[in-house]
């Protein structure tokens, strides 16, 4: 519109000038004005277009799109019930958790949680917001926080938040504290008992005192081992996210570990066989931590083997999907692990029954520490064993490229 007006104005002024009605100066001033108008672009044009685009987008977004963009992206489970407790709406999370085709069905037939159904009924009576926590043990452990809200037309909105993972880690933490306290308390109680005996009934019996002091020393050592393991576990957990970059000679690490165990090895007359592939000597990692891994695996192989057996530490075939990784196995001919215990032996404080029966000392933390160290190395630990037939612990570590 502005362009048409300015073009007409421009032409009229030109005709007036040609008819000598106006001077050159006036022609120049007036036409400059029309030229400015001609090229003028109001700033609001841009905002107008932007606004227009948004409106167009708004018009294009259907109710379904909004649902896809928002409600179905929520991790929370959203369910709406009518006044007869029939499900009239369920979002994607609801379908994932409780199955498809929820809509049109009675809530009680789809989610069989009596506490939830009671809370819905109570909400129908008093219309007050209800918040409940539900812990399910079967078929799998689940922990939900549920809000039940009355909405218009006697409908009920149910929002279910899945707190299972958080609850699991809370449970793990409290189990860990309970286990650690129990493990520390046992040697402490024994220490106190012997102290009392030494200072009381055995106070004039140097022979018994000597014997009890030996036991006390061993109990104090157990406590020290446990505290050391607990401290390394917490240190390693804190450092697990730190990326490792050093080039480590894994053959040298293992040779040192064997040297450190040489006394125990010769005491048990064990035969140690080391065979590391020279082309796979260098891995990416932390020397100290990798020493701790092989120290623990060799210590276990020694502890859980009878005298005069063999232990092999050798490069093995990498059967994993991890490319450019070396695979090193520690193989013993010891007591082995029952099939049902294999998946549990890296759990903190877990000790298999066959080992507990043999009264072999240990904290049950070594393999948990090993697993955390290997996680930090982006490595893996694979275990194969048969009770009575020895064990094979295979470590996968990234090679220096
Ligand atoms: P610890 O050896 O102090 O008990 P670990 O975490 O190192 O703790 O090992 C956990 C459990 O795994 C052991 O108690 C034992 O039952 C089993 N285990 C580990 N290594 C071996 C092995 N080489 N042979 C047989 N059992 C083993």
Short mmCIF file of C-alpha atoms and ligand atoms in Angstrom, two decimals:
data_model
loop_
_atom_site.label_atom_id
_atom_site.label_comp_id
_atom_site.label_asym_id
_atom_site.label_seq_id
_atom_site.Cartn_x
_atom_site.Cartn_y
_atom_site.Cartn_z
CA UNK A 1 0.00 0.00 0.00
CA UNK A 2 2.79 2.40 0.99
CA UNK A 3 4.57 1.52 -2.25
CA UNK A 4 1.53 2.48 -4.42
CA UNK A 5 1.01 5.78 -2.56
CA UNK A 6 4.68 6.71 -2.86
CA UNK A 7 4.81 5.82 -6.62
CA UNK A 8 1.71 7.94 -7.36
CA UNK A 9 3.11 10.82 -5.25
CA UNK A 10 6.43 10.56 -7.07
CA UNK A 11 4.78 10.72 -10.53
CA UNK A 12 2.42 13.62 -9.62
CA UNK A 13 5.36 15.68 -8.32
CA UNK A 14 7.28 14.94 -11.53
CA UNK A 15 4.35 16.09 -13.73
CA UNK A 16 4.01 19.27 -11.63
CA UNK A 17 7.72 19.91 -12.10
CA UNK A 18 7.49 19.35 -15.88
CA UNK A 19 4.61 21.83 -16.02
CA UNK A 20 6.93 24.29 -14.14
CA UNK A 21 4.52 24.41 -11.21
CA UNK A 22 7.31 23.65 -8.70
CA UNK A 23 11.05 24.34 -8.45
CA UNK A 24 13.88 21.73 -8.59
CA UNK A 25 14.49 22.12 -4.80
CA UNK A 26 10.86 21.40 -3.96
CA UNK A 27 10.87 18.47 -6.41
CA UNK A 28 13.99 17.07 -4.70
CA UNK A 29 12.59 17.41 -1.15
CA UNK A 30 9.17 15.95 -1.98
CA UNK A 31 10.56 13.04 -4.03
CA UNK A 32 13.14 12.18 -1.37
CA UNK A 33 10.18 11.90 1.01
CA UNK A 34 8.33 9.54 -1.40
CA UNK A 35 11.47 7.44 -2.00
CA UNK A 36 11.85 6.98 1.77
CA UNK A 37 8.22 5.93 2.03
CA UNK A 38 8.71 3.57 -0.92
CA UNK A 39 11.55 1.70 0.75
CA UNK A 40 10.18 1.95 4.30
CA UNK A 41 9.64 -1.41 5.95
CA UNK A 42 7.81 -1.11 9.22
CA UNK A 43 9.59 -2.98 12.07
CA UNK A 44 6.27 -4.41 13.07
CA UNK A 45 6.17 -6.34 9.74
CA UNK A 46 8.74 -8.76 11.10
CA UNK A 47 6.95 -9.18 14.40
CA UNK A 48 3.74 -9.54 12.48
CA UNK A 49 5.23 -12.45 10.51
CA UNK A 50 6.71 -14.02 13.57
CA UNK A 51 3.38 -13.75 15.29
CA UNK A 52 1.72 -15.13 12.24
CA UNK A 53 4.07 -18.12 12.19
CA UNK A 54 3.39 -18.87 15.82
CA UNK A 55 -0.31 -18.64 15.19
CA UNK A 56 0.05 -20.96 12.21
CA UNK A 57 2.04 -23.41 14.34
CA UNK A 58 -0.57 -23.10 17.05
CA UNK A 59 -3.29 -23.92 14.57
CA UNK A 60 -1.33 -26.90 13.27
CA UNK A 61 -0.87 -28.41 16.75
CA UNK A 62 -3.76 -30.69 17.40
CA UNK A 63 -4.76 -32.04 20.79
CA UNK A 64 -2.97 -35.26 19.87
CA UNK A 65 0.27 -33.38 19.08
CA UNK A 66 0.13 -31.61 22.42
CA UNK A 67 -0.41 -34.95 24.09
CA UNK A 68 2.57 -36.40 22.23
CA UNK A 69 4.72 -33.33 23.08
CA UNK A 70 3.82 -33.12 26.71
CA UNK A 71 1.74 -35.73 28.52
CA UNK A 72 3.24 -38.74 26.79
CA UNK A 73 6.78 -37.50 27.42
CA UNK A 74 6.19 -37.50 31.16
CA UNK A 75 7.72 -40.30 33.17
CA UNK A 76 4.79 -39.98 35.55
CA UNK A 77 1.88 -42.32 34.99
CA UNK A 78 -1.32 -40.34 34.40
CA UNK A 79 -4.74 -41.96 34.57
CA UNK A 80 -8.18 -40.36 34.61
CA UNK A 81 -11.22 -42.22 35.93
CA UNK A 82 -14.87 -41.38 35.53
CA UNK A 83 -17.31 -41.52 38.44
CA UNK A 84 -17.68 -45.30 37.98
CA UNK A 85 -13.90 -45.80 38.23
CA UNK A 86 -13.65 -46.61 34.54
CA UNK A 87 -10.38 -45.45 32.95
CA UNK A 88 -11.16 -42.65 30.48
CA UNK A 89 -7.59 -41.58 29.84
CA UNK A 90 -4.14 -43.16 30.24
CA UNK A 91 -0.83 -41.71 29.04
CA UNK A 92 2.08 -43.61 27.47
CA UNK A 93 3.80 -44.24 30.83
CA UNK A 94 0.57 -45.82 32.13
CA UNK A 95 0.43 -48.14 29.13
CA UNK A 96 4.11 -49.07 29.53
CA UNK A 97 3.60 -49.95 33.18
CA UNK A 98 0.14 -51.46 33.27
CA UNK A 99 -0.45 -52.66 29.71
CA UNK A 100 -2.26 -51.34 26.64
CA UNK A 101 -6.01 -50.91 26.18
CA UNK A 102 -6.54 -49.53 29.66
CA UNK A 103 -9.22 -47.12 28.55
CA UNK A 104 -12.79 -48.28 29.02
CA UNK A 105 -11.79 -50.75 31.73
CA UNK A 106 -12.39 -50.64 35.47
CA UNK A 107 -9.28 -49.53 37.39
CA UNK A 108 -9.62 -52.50 39.76
CA UNK A 109 -9.31 -54.96 36.89
CA UNK A 110 -6.12 -53.35 35.55
CA UNK A 111 -4.19 -52.30 38.66
CA UNK A 112 -4.62 -54.73 41.49
CA UNK A 113 -3.30 -52.67 44.38
CA UNK A 114 -5.89 -52.75 47.21
CA UNK A 115 -4.44 -49.65 48.98
CA UNK A 116 -4.78 -47.65 45.74
CA UNK A 117 -8.40 -48.75 45.23
CA UNK A 118 -9.26 -47.84 48.86
CA UNK A 119 -7.66 -44.42 48.46
CA UNK A 120 -9.65 -43.80 45.23
CA UNK A 121 -12.89 -44.74 47.03
CA UNK A 122 -12.05 -42.43 49.95
CA UNK A 123 -11.26 -39.60 47.55
CA UNK A 124 -14.66 -40.11 45.89
CA UNK A 125 -16.31 -39.60 49.31
CA UNK A 126 -14.43 -36.59 50.71
CA UNK A 127 -12.94 -35.16 47.44
CA UNK A 128 -9.70 -34.46 49.29
CA UNK A 129 -6.28 -34.98 47.76
CA UNK A 130 -4.86 -38.37 48.77
CA UNK A 131 -1.14 -39.17 48.72
CA UNK A 132 -0.03 -42.75 49.25
CA UNK A 133 3.24 -44.71 49.00
CA UNK A 134 3.03 -48.24 47.64
CA UNK A 135 5.77 -50.86 47.87
CA UNK A 136 5.27 -54.00 45.78
CA UNK A 137 7.52 -57.03 46.27
CA UNK A 138 6.18 -59.28 43.50
CA UNK A 139 6.54 -59.98 40.59
CA UNK A 140 9.35 -57.41 40.81
CA UNK A 141 10.21 -54.80 43.41
CA UNK A 142 8.40 -51.50 42.77
CA UNK A 143 7.96 -48.35 44.81
CA UNK A 144 5.33 -45.82 43.76
CA UNK A 145 4.28 -42.44 45.16
CA UNK A 146 0.67 -41.85 44.15
CA UNK A 147 -1.53 -38.72 44.21
CA UNK A 148 -5.30 -39.02 43.80
CA UNK A 149 -7.06 -35.78 42.91
CA UNK A 150 -10.74 -35.01 42.35
CA UNK A 151 -11.33 -33.14 39.12
CA UNK A 152 -14.48 -31.80 37.47
CA UNK A 153 -17.55 -33.90 36.57
CA UNK A 154 -16.81 -36.45 39.32
CA UNK A 155 -13.65 -37.57 37.54
CA UNK A 156 -10.50 -38.61 39.37
CA UNK A 157 -6.95 -37.84 38.28
CA UNK A 158 -4.32 -40.35 39.38
CA UNK A 159 -0.64 -39.43 39.14
CA UNK A 160 1.78 -42.26 39.85
CA UNK A 161 5.50 -41.56 40.25
CA UNK A 162 7.91 -44.47 39.99
CA UNK A 163 10.52 -44.13 42.76
CA UNK A 164 11.75 -47.75 42.44
CA UNK A 165 15.39 -46.95 41.60
CA UNK A 166 15.68 -44.34 44.36
CA UNK A 167 14.12 -46.72 46.87
CA UNK A 168 16.44 -49.54 45.79
CA UNK A 169 19.52 -47.38 46.35
CA UNK A 170 18.14 -46.22 49.73
CA UNK A 171 17.61 -49.87 50.70
CA UNK A 172 21.08 -50.78 49.47
CA UNK A 173 22.62 -47.98 51.55
CA UNK A 174 20.82 -49.01 54.71
CA UNK A 175 21.63 -52.70 54.11
CA UNK A 176 25.26 -51.70 53.62
CA UNK A 177 25.37 -49.75 56.90
CA UNK A 178 23.68 -52.62 58.74
CA UNK A 179 26.12 -55.16 57.25
CA UNK A 180 29.19 -53.03 57.91
CA UNK A 181 28.15 -52.41 61.53
CA UNK A 182 27.47 -56.10 62.02
CA UNK A 183 30.82 -57.14 60.53
CA UNK A 184 32.68 -54.62 62.71
CA UNK A 185 30.72 -55.48 65.83
CA UNK A 186 31.55 -59.20 65.69
CA UNK A 187 35.35 -58.86 66.18
CA UNK A 188 34.79 -55.98 68.61
CA UNK A 189 32.56 -58.10 70.86
CA UNK A 190 35.15 -60.87 70.79
CA UNK A 191 37.95 -58.39 71.64
CA UNK A 192 35.97 -57.06 74.61
CA UNK A 193 35.25 -60.59 75.82
CA UNK A 194 38.90 -61.63 75.78
CA UNK A 195 39.97 -58.35 77.40
CA UNK A 196 37.59 -59.03 80.26
CA UNK A 197 38.87 -62.62 80.62
CA UNK A 198 42.51 -61.47 80.65
CA UNK A 199 41.85 -58.85 83.31
CA UNK A 200 39.49 -61.06 85.31
CA UNK A 201 39.50 -64.90 85.40
CA UNK A 202 42.82 -65.30 83.55
CA UNK A 203 44.63 -62.45 85.24
CA UNK A 204 47.07 -64.83 86.99
CA UNK A 205 47.41 -67.28 84.09
CA UNK A 206 50.18 -66.08 81.73
CA UNK A 207 49.76 -69.10 79.40
CA UNK A 208 46.04 -68.38 78.76
CA UNK A 209 46.78 -64.67 78.54
CA UNK A 210 49.29 -65.31 75.74
CA UNK A 211 46.75 -67.47 73.85
CA UNK A 212 43.98 -64.88 74.25
CA UNK A 213 46.27 -62.06 73.17
CA UNK A 214 46.99 -63.96 69.93
CA UNK A 215 43.24 -64.27 69.26
CA UNK A 216 42.77 -60.59 70.07
CA UNK A 217 45.50 -59.70 67.61
CA UNK A 218 43.76 -61.69 64.90
CA UNK A 219 40.38 -60.05 65.68
CA UNK A 220 42.01 -56.61 65.56
CA UNK A 221 43.54 -57.51 62.17
CA UNK A 222 40.07 -58.52 60.89
CA UNK A 223 38.71 -55.14 61.95
CA UNK A 224 41.60 -53.37 60.27
CA UNK A 225 41.06 -55.31 56.99
CA UNK A 226 37.39 -54.50 57.03
CA UNK A 227 37.95 -50.80 57.70
CA UNK A 228 40.56 -50.68 54.93
CA UNK A 229 38.19 -52.38 52.46
CA UNK A 230 35.34 -50.06 53.45
CA UNK A 231 37.56 -47.05 52.93
CA UNK A 232 38.78 -48.21 49.50
CA UNK A 233 35.23 -48.97 48.44
CA UNK A 234 34.05 -45.48 49.34
CA UNK A 235 37.16 -43.89 47.74
CA UNK A 236 36.66 -45.84 44.51
CA UNK A 237 32.94 -45.04 44.38
CA UNK A 238 33.76 -41.34 44.68
CA UNK A 239 36.34 -41.54 41.89
CA UNK A 240 34.37 -43.81 39.56
CA UNK A 241 33.45 -40.96 37.18
CA UNK A 242 37.06 -39.79 36.72
CA UNK A 243 38.37 -40.70 33.26
CA UNK A 244 41.64 -42.67 33.26
CA UNK A 245 44.34 -41.96 30.68
CA UNK A 246 47.65 -43.48 31.86
CA UNK A 247 49.46 -46.16 29.91
CA UNK A 248 49.93 -49.12 32.26
CA UNK A 249 52.16 -52.14 31.71
CA UNK A 250 49.76 -54.82 32.88
CA UNK A 251 52.39 -57.58 32.75
CA UNK A 252 54.61 -55.64 35.15
CA UNK A 253 51.60 -55.00 37.44
CA UNK A 254 50.80 -58.74 37.61
CA UNK A 255 54.44 -59.71 38.16
CA UNK A 256 54.57 -57.35 41.16
CA UNK A 257 51.33 -58.75 42.51
CA UNK A 258 52.77 -62.30 42.33
CA UNK A 259 55.91 -61.09 44.11
CA UNK A 260 53.82 -59.53 46.89
CA UNK A 261 52.06 -62.88 47.39
CA UNK A 262 55.18 -65.04 47.13
CA UNK A 263 55.21 -65.91 50.85
CA UNK A 264 51.62 -67.22 50.79
CA UNK A 265 52.27 -69.02 47.49
CA UNK A 266 55.28 -70.92 48.84
CA UNK A 267 53.54 -71.65 52.17
CA UNK A 268 50.74 -73.41 50.25
CA UNK A 269 53.20 -74.93 47.74
CA UNK A 270 51.18 -73.50 44.87
CA UNK A 271 52.39 -73.50 41.31
CA UNK A 272 51.97 -70.12 39.57
CA UNK A 273 51.98 -69.87 35.81
CA UNK A 274 52.09 -66.42 34.12
CA UNK A 275 51.60 -66.03 30.38
CA UNK A 276 50.74 -62.53 29.16
CA UNK A 277 50.61 -61.74 25.46
CA UNK A 278 53.50 -59.33 24.74
CA UNK A 279 51.47 -57.50 22.06
CA UNK A 280 48.75 -56.75 24.62
CA UNK A 281 50.96 -55.52 27.46
CA UNK A 282 49.81 -51.90 27.62
CA UNK A 283 46.36 -50.88 28.80
CA UNK A 284 44.71 -47.57 29.64
CA UNK A 285 44.14 -47.11 33.34
CA UNK A 286 45.49 -46.51 36.80
CA UNK A 287 48.44 -48.64 37.94
CA UNK A 288 47.55 -48.66 41.65
CA UNK A 289 43.94 -49.59 41.01
CA UNK A 290 44.81 -52.33 38.53
CA UNK A 291 47.25 -53.73 41.12
CA UNK A 292 44.34 -53.84 43.58
CA UNK A 293 42.26 -55.81 41.04
CA UNK A 294 44.88 -58.51 40.44
CA UNK A 295 45.92 -58.54 44.10
CA UNK A 296 42.37 -59.38 45.05
CA UNK A 297 41.89 -62.01 42.32
CA UNK A 298 45.19 -63.71 43.12
CA UNK A 299 44.56 -63.48 46.88
CA UNK A 300 41.19 -65.23 46.36
CA UNK A 301 42.71 -67.89 44.09
CA UNK A 302 45.31 -68.62 46.81
CA UNK A 303 42.84 -68.48 49.73
CA UNK A 304 40.23 -70.65 48.05
CA UNK A 305 42.60 -73.38 46.79
CA UNK A 306 44.00 -76.41 48.57
CA UNK A 307 47.76 -76.84 48.93
CA UNK A 308 49.87 -77.89 45.92
CA UNK A 309 47.36 -76.71 43.30
CA UNK A 310 48.11 -74.58 40.23
CA UNK A 311 47.06 -71.00 39.45
CA UNK A 312 47.34 -69.64 35.90
CA UNK A 313 47.29 -65.96 34.99
CA UNK A 314 47.16 -65.71 31.24
CA UNK A 315 45.98 -63.71 28.24
CA UNK A 316 42.79 -65.33 27.01
CA UNK A 317 40.59 -64.97 23.96
CA UNK A 318 38.44 -61.83 24.06
CA UNK A 319 34.96 -63.27 23.64
CA UNK A 320 33.17 -59.99 24.39
CA UNK A 321 31.83 -57.30 22.07
CA UNK A 322 34.47 -54.89 23.36
CA UNK A 323 36.85 -54.11 20.52
CA UNK A 324 40.52 -53.35 21.22
CA UNK A 325 40.33 -54.85 24.70
CA UNK A 326 42.68 -57.35 26.24
CA UNK A 327 41.35 -60.30 28.17
CA UNK A 328 43.31 -61.68 31.14
CA UNK A 329 42.14 -64.72 33.14
CA UNK A 330 43.04 -65.84 36.64
CA UNK A 331 42.32 -69.56 36.75
CA UNK A 332 42.50 -71.68 39.89
CA UNK A 333 41.85 -75.33 40.78
CA UNK A 334 40.23 -74.39 44.09
CA UNK A 335 36.90 -74.93 45.81
CA UNK A 336 34.87 -73.22 43.08
CA UNK A 337 31.52 -71.43 43.36
CA UNK A 338 28.01 -72.94 43.27
CA UNK A 339 26.17 -71.91 40.07
CA UNK A 340 23.42 -70.12 42.03
CA UNK A 341 26.02 -68.00 43.87
CA UNK A 342 28.00 -66.81 40.84
CA UNK A 343 25.78 -63.80 40.09
CA UNK A 344 25.94 -62.70 43.75
CA UNK A 345 29.64 -62.85 44.53
CA UNK A 346 30.35 -59.25 43.50
CA UNK A 347 27.68 -58.02 45.94
CA UNK A 348 29.07 -56.30 49.00
CA UNK A 349 29.54 -58.66 51.97
CA UNK A 350 28.35 -61.70 50.05
CA UNK A 351 30.35 -64.82 50.93
CA UNK A 352 29.39 -68.21 49.51
CA UNK A 353 28.30 -70.95 51.94
CA UNK A 354 31.04 -73.40 50.89
CA UNK A 355 33.66 -70.80 51.87
CA UNK A 356 31.91 -69.77 55.10
CA UNK A 357 31.76 -73.46 56.14
CA UNK A 358 35.52 -73.76 55.64
CA UNK A 359 35.95 -70.75 57.99
CA UNK A 360 38.31 -68.97 55.60
CA UNK A 361 38.73 -65.32 56.60
CA UNK A 362 37.49 -62.55 54.31
CA UNK A 363 35.47 -59.33 54.28
CA UNK A 364 33.25 -60.10 51.28
CA UNK A 365 34.20 -56.71 49.82
CA UNK A 366 37.13 -57.58 47.52
CA UNK A 367 35.12 -58.38 44.40
CA UNK A 368 32.79 -55.40 44.94
CA UNK A 369 35.90 -53.18 44.96
CA UNK A 370 37.25 -55.02 41.87
CA UNK A 371 33.98 -54.44 40.00
CA UNK A 372 33.96 -50.70 40.78
CA UNK A 373 37.59 -50.34 39.67
CA UNK A 374 36.82 -52.14 36.40
CA UNK A 375 33.77 -49.94 35.86
CA UNK A 376 36.02 -46.90 36.12
CA UNK A 377 38.31 -48.51 33.52
CA UNK A 378 35.30 -49.17 31.25
CA UNK A 379 36.34 -52.79 31.69
CA UNK A 380 34.49 -55.94 32.68
CA UNK A 381 34.76 -58.91 35.01
CA UNK A 382 33.49 -62.30 33.83
CA UNK A 383 33.25 -65.27 36.16
CA UNK A 384 32.89 -68.95 35.39
CA UNK A 385 33.14 -71.64 38.02
CA UNK A 386 31.83 -74.98 39.21
CA UNK A 387 31.69 -75.93 42.86
CA UNK A 388 34.60 -78.27 43.58
CA UNK A 389 36.14 -77.65 40.16
CA UNK A 390 38.01 -74.35 40.36
CA UNK A 391 37.18 -70.89 39.04
CA UNK A 392 38.09 -68.56 36.20
CA UNK A 393 37.94 -64.79 36.68
CA UNK A 394 38.44 -62.89 33.41
CA UNK A 395 39.26 -59.19 33.33
CA UNK A 396 38.68 -57.11 30.17
CA UNK A 397 40.68 -53.91 29.87
CA UNK A 398 41.01 -51.31 27.08
CA UNK A 399 44.29 -51.58 25.21
CA UNK A 400 46.45 -48.57 24.37
CA UNK A 401 45.81 -48.05 20.65
P1 LIG B 1 36.28 -62.32 50.38
O1 LIG B 1 37.23 -63.15 49.61
O2 LIG B 1 36.94 -61.38 51.32
O3 LIG B 1 35.21 -63.13 51.03
P2 LIG B 1 35.46 -61.29 47.82
O4 LIG B 1 34.53 -60.19 47.50
O5 LIG B 1 36.83 -61.23 47.25
O6 LIG B 1 35.50 -61.37 49.39
O7 LIG B 1 34.80 -62.65 47.36
C1 LIG B 1 33.44 -62.86 47.65
C2 LIG B 1 33.13 -64.34 47.69
O8 LIG B 1 33.28 -64.91 46.39
C3 LIG B 1 34.08 -65.15 48.55
O9 LIG B 1 33.72 -65.10 49.90
C4 LIG B 1 33.89 -66.53 47.94
O10 LIG B 1 32.70 -67.11 48.40
C5 LIG B 1 33.73 -66.24 46.46
N1 LIG B 1 35.02 -66.33 45.73
C6 LIG B 1 35.75 -65.32 45.27
N2 LIG B 1 36.84 -65.76 44.61
C7 LIG B 1 36.77 -67.11 44.64
C8 LIG B 1 37.60 -68.16 44.13
N3 LIG B 1 38.70 -67.92 43.43
N4 LIG B 1 37.20 -69.44 44.37
C9 LIG B 1 36.08 -69.71 45.05
N5 LIG B 1 35.25 -68.76 45.55
C10 LIG B 1 35.60 -67.47 45.36
#
